[in-house]
C-alpha angles and dihedrals in degrees: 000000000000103000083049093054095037096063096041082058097051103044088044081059092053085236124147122213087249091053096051081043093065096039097051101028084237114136122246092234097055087038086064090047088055092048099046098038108257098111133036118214128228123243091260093046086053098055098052084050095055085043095057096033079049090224131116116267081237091054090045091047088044096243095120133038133225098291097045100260102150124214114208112197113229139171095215113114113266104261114261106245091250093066095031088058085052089054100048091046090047092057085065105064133086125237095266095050091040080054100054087048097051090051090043087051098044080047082062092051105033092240127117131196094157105150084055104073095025105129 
């Protein structure tokens, strides 16, 4: 929850609401609507909070974690590991090799889209 996460934040940082008052231009009061849920901010106001509070917007709207892996929430369906180990073993190649294997893959399907992955 973001006012949950706002004022951890805040208080990890060693900040004070005056303090983050007087970085962002935002006033104490609204700051502590915003903490405890009463308020939601804008996305500017969001921004100038994730500047002062030096993290990312992701971080600050828990979408990402410490080290900036963002998690992005779908309703499509998990992959199955077959097609998640595909995928792993896809990201290491380089453009040359991803290209054999689409072809090799649109072979196996009688398809073509060549000129759209050509590097």
């Amino acid at each position: 929850m973001f006012s949950l996460k706002l004022r951890e934040l805040r208080q990890e940082k060693g900040y004070t609401q005056k303090q983050i008052s007087d970085k962002t231009g935002i006033s104490r009061s609204v700051l502590s609507q915003y903490e405890t849920g009463h308020s939601e901010p804008t996305a500017s106001v969001i921004i100038k909070l994730a500047d002062a509070l030096e993290v990312t917007t992701d971080y600050l709207l828990e979408r990402a974690d410490e080290l900036d892996n963002v998690t992005v929430q779908s309703s499509a369906p998990p992959l199955p590991a077959d097609e998640l180990e595909l995928l792993r073993l896809f990201r290491q190649m380089n453009q040359k090799q991803k290209n054999r294997v689409i072809g090799f893959s649109e072979g196996l399907l009688g398809t073509s889209s060549q000129s759209k992955f050509m590097a």
